[in-house]
Amino acid sequence: AERAIEQVARAAQYLSERRWGALIVLERETGLQDYAESGIPLDAVLSTELLVTIFYPNTALHDGAVIIREGRVVAAGVVLPLAEENATEQVLGTRHRAALGLSQQTDAVVVVVSEETGIISVTHDGKMIRRLTEKRLLHVLRTFYRRTRPSANLPSWLERAVDLFRGPQP
């Protein structure tokens, strides 16, 4: 998982700097095969270069999502369910609505790069963290893939973000 996280973060930063939009889905426990089947099937080792190539503007696959499962890109050009516009407190573009929509229905973590602003965001459980740097994106993704509760030495902004995603604990 660590290698995949690093490749995704590096690609997100590269795409962000160029304002190339992207929608990168990291499958977790909930299977995403039904969604993957809406796109072009791939079975490729995940790399920064592959993600950058897929999201190169005005190509056949750049508008859809990529689904990553166990370090492999399993599909590209994937259509995701959109969150209802009135369910969001702000006006969001299609990529962000798709990221929220999938995160409301599954436990996937979705990385979004805005084509308009270059801003990197992450969605999980119907919530979004925006304005992430590559370093912060790495921290957030690593936190989602840890098996235990984050340690107290995490930066306070990350601790708050993780608590937001996790919701009330029993």
GROMACS .gro file of C-alpha atoms in nm:
model
  170
    1ALA     CA    1   0.000   0.000   0.000
    2GLU     CA    2   0.287   0.240   0.073
    3ARG     CA    3   0.421   0.230  -0.283
    4ALA     CA    4   0.073   0.289  -0.425
    5ILE     CA    5   0.016   0.584  -0.192
    6GLU     CA    6   0.347   0.741  -0.296
    7GLN     CA    7   0.271   0.694  -0.668
    8VAL     CA    8  -0.076   0.848  -0.630
    9ALA     CA    9   0.054   1.146  -0.430
   10ARG     CA   10   0.334   1.212  -0.678
   11ALA     CA   11   0.094   1.192  -0.973
   12ALA     CA   12  -0.159   1.419  -0.800
   13GLN     CA   13   0.110   1.683  -0.744
   14TYR     CA   14   0.228   1.663  -1.107
   15LEU     CA   15  -0.129   1.688  -1.238
   16SER     CA   16  -0.208   1.971  -0.996
   17GLU     CA   17   0.088   2.179  -1.113
   18ARG     CA   18  -0.043   2.153  -1.471
   19ARG     CA   19  -0.412   2.184  -1.382
   20TRP     CA   20  -0.490   1.851  -1.542
   21GLY     CA   21  -0.804   1.712  -1.380
   22ALA     CA   22  -0.798   1.367  -1.224
   23LEU     CA   23  -1.019   1.127  -1.031
   24ILE     CA   24  -0.823   0.846  -0.862
   25VAL     CA   25  -1.015   0.584  -0.663
   26LEU     CA   26  -0.836   0.368  -0.408
   27GLU     CA   27  -1.043   0.056  -0.340
   28ARG     CA   28  -1.055  -0.059   0.021
   29GLU     CA   29  -1.290  -0.325   0.166
   30THR     CA   30  -1.594  -0.255  -0.053
   31GLY     CA   31  -1.545  -0.412  -0.395
   32LEU     CA   32  -1.574  -0.171  -0.687
   33GLN     CA   33  -1.600  -0.421  -0.972
   34ASP     CA   34  -1.945  -0.299  -1.079
   35TYR     CA   35  -1.805   0.053  -1.119
   36ALA     CA   36  -1.487  -0.075  -1.287
   37GLU     CA   37  -1.699  -0.246  -1.551
   38SER     CA   38  -1.833   0.094  -1.664
   39GLY     CA   39  -1.482   0.186  -1.780
   40ILE     CA   40  -1.203   0.040  -1.989
   41PRO     CA   41  -1.053  -0.268  -1.822
   42LEU     CA   42  -0.681  -0.251  -1.748
   43ASP     CA   43  -0.450  -0.468  -1.546
   44ALA     CA   44  -0.142  -0.255  -1.505
   45VAL     CA   45   0.110  -0.196  -1.230
   46LEU     CA   46   0.036   0.143  -1.075
   47SER     CA   47   0.290   0.414  -1.151
   48THR     CA   48   0.300   0.791  -1.147
   49GLU     CA   49   0.374   0.786  -1.519
   50LEU     CA   50   0.071   0.570  -1.597
   51LEU     CA   51  -0.162   0.801  -1.404
   52VAL     CA   52  -0.017   1.111  -1.572
   53THR     CA   53  -0.063   0.947  -1.913
   54ILE     CA   54  -0.424   0.848  -1.841
   55PHE     CA   55  -0.517   1.199  -1.726
   56TYR     CA   56  -0.341   1.381  -2.010
   57PRO     CA   57  -0.602   1.636  -2.129
   58ASN     CA   58  -0.833   1.567  -2.422
   59THR     CA   59  -0.761   1.196  -2.443
   60ALA     CA   60  -1.020   0.918  -2.439
   61LEU     CA   61  -0.980   0.830  -2.070
   62HIS     CA   62  -0.901   1.163  -1.901
   63ASP     CA   63  -1.259   1.252  -1.802
   64GLY     CA   64  -1.339   0.932  -1.615
   65ALA     CA   65  -1.201   0.784  -1.295
   66VAL     CA   66  -0.921   0.534  -1.243
   67ILE     CA   67  -0.976   0.248  -0.998
   68ILE     CA   68  -0.675   0.115  -0.810
   69ARG     CA   69  -0.691  -0.224  -0.639
   70GLU     CA   70  -0.394  -0.372  -0.452
   71GLY     CA   71  -0.135  -0.161  -0.634
   72ARG     CA   72  -0.279  -0.217  -0.981
   73VAL     CA   73  -0.486   0.004  -1.209
   74VAL     CA   74  -0.785  -0.218  -1.288
   75ALA     CA   75  -0.992   0.027  -1.494
   76ALA     CA   76  -0.983   0.377  -1.643
   77GLY     CA   77  -1.251   0.600  -1.791
   78VAL     CA   78  -1.484   0.481  -1.514
   79VAL     CA   79  -1.821   0.649  -1.458
   80LEU     CA   80  -1.898   0.717  -1.091
   81PRO     CA   81  -2.229   0.804  -0.922
   82LEU     CA   82  -2.273   1.177  -0.859
   83ALA     CA   83  -2.357   1.320  -0.519
   84GLU     CA   84  -2.676   1.521  -0.523
   85GLU     CA   85  -2.604   1.890  -0.574
   86ASN     CA   86  -2.826   1.988  -0.281
   87ALA     CA   87  -2.639   1.739  -0.060
   88THR     CA   88  -2.328   1.955  -0.085
   89GLU     CA   89  -2.291   2.289   0.085
   90GLN     CA   90  -2.103   2.440  -0.206
   91VAL     CA   91  -2.112   2.437  -0.582
   92LEU     CA   92  -1.886   2.155  -0.694
   93GLY     CA   93  -1.770   2.039  -1.034
   94THR     CA   94  -1.855   1.699  -1.177
   95ARG     CA   95  -1.530   1.536  -1.062
   96HIS     CA   96  -1.584   1.647  -0.702
   97ARG     CA   97  -1.950   1.540  -0.709
   98ALA     CA   98  -1.844   1.200  -0.845
   99ALA     CA   99  -1.579   1.162  -0.574
  100LEU     CA  100  -1.832   1.248  -0.303
  101GLY     CA  101  -2.097   1.025  -0.461
  102LEU     CA  102  -1.873   0.718  -0.459
  103SER     CA  103  -1.748   0.794  -0.109
  104GLN     CA  104  -2.109   0.812   0.015
  105GLN     CA  105  -2.181   0.463  -0.123
  106THR     CA  106  -1.852   0.279  -0.053
  107ASP     CA  107  -1.549   0.292   0.177
  108ALA     CA  108  -1.321   0.397  -0.110
  109VAL     CA  109  -1.081   0.688  -0.074
  110VAL     CA  110  -1.095   0.918  -0.377
  111VAL     CA  111  -0.827   1.168  -0.477
  112VAL     CA  112  -0.948   1.457  -0.694
  113VAL     CA  113  -0.740   1.711  -0.883
  114SER     CA  114  -0.937   2.012  -1.001
  115GLU     CA  115  -0.889   2.101  -1.366
  116GLU     CA  116  -0.996   2.460  -1.293
  117THR     CA  117  -0.781   2.535  -0.988
  118GLY     CA  118  -0.529   2.251  -0.959
  119ILE     CA  119  -0.643   2.198  -0.599
  120ILE     CA  120  -0.597   1.844  -0.464
  121SER     CA  121  -0.880   1.702  -0.251
  122VAL     CA  122  -0.961   1.368  -0.089
  123THR     CA  123  -1.306   1.227  -0.021
  124HIS     CA  124  -1.409   0.947   0.211
  125ASP     CA  125  -1.740   0.864   0.377
  126GLY     CA  126  -1.914   1.154   0.203
  127LYS     CA  127  -1.671   1.413   0.337
  128MET     CA  128  -1.399   1.611   0.160
  129ILE     CA  129  -1.062   1.751   0.263
  130ARG     CA  130  -0.948   2.022   0.021
  131ARG     CA  131  -0.632   2.215  -0.059
  132LEU     CA  132  -0.386   1.934   0.006
  133THR     CA  133  -0.017   1.954  -0.076
  134GLU     CA  134   0.163   1.638  -0.187
  135LYS     CA  135   0.302   1.598   0.166
  136ARG     CA  136  -0.039   1.638   0.331
  137LEU     CA  137  -0.196   1.403   0.078
  138LEU     CA  138   0.065   1.141   0.171
  139HIS     CA  139  -0.020   1.185   0.541
  140VAL     CA  140  -0.395   1.157   0.479
  141LEU     CA  141  -0.366   0.847   0.258
  142ARG     CA  142  -0.126   0.677   0.500
  143THR     CA  143  -0.368   0.747   0.784
  144PHE     CA  144  -0.652   0.577   0.597
  145TYR     CA  145  -0.440   0.269   0.540
  146ARG     CA  146  -0.323   0.234   0.902
  147ARG     CA  147  -0.490  -0.041   1.099
  148THR     CA  148  -0.479   0.143   1.431
  149ARG     CA  149  -0.592   0.482   1.553
  150PRO     CA  150  -0.348   0.758   1.450
  151SER     CA  151  -0.087   0.837   1.710
  152ALA     CA  152  -0.102   1.155   1.912
  153ASN     CA  153   0.206   1.293   1.736
  154LEU     CA  154   0.020   1.360   1.411
  155PRO     CA  155  -0.018   1.724   1.314
  156SER     CA  156  -0.336   1.868   1.464
  157TRP     CA  157  -0.486   1.951   1.122
  158LEU     CA  158  -0.453   1.585   1.020
  159GLU     CA  159  -0.592   1.456   1.349
  160ARG     CA  160  -0.899   1.681   1.301
  161ALA     CA  161  -0.942   1.565   0.941
  162VAL     CA  162  -0.922   1.198   1.040
  163ASP     CA  163  -1.168   1.254   1.325
  164LEU     CA  164  -1.405   1.425   1.082
  165PHE     CA  165  -1.392   1.126   0.847
  166ARG     CA  166  -1.431   0.870   1.123
  167GLY     CA  167  -1.724   1.044   1.288
  168PRO     CA  168  -1.830   0.979   1.649
  169GLN     CA  169  -1.653   0.683   1.805
  170PRO     CA  170  -1.844   0.445   2.038
   0.00000   0.00000   0.00000
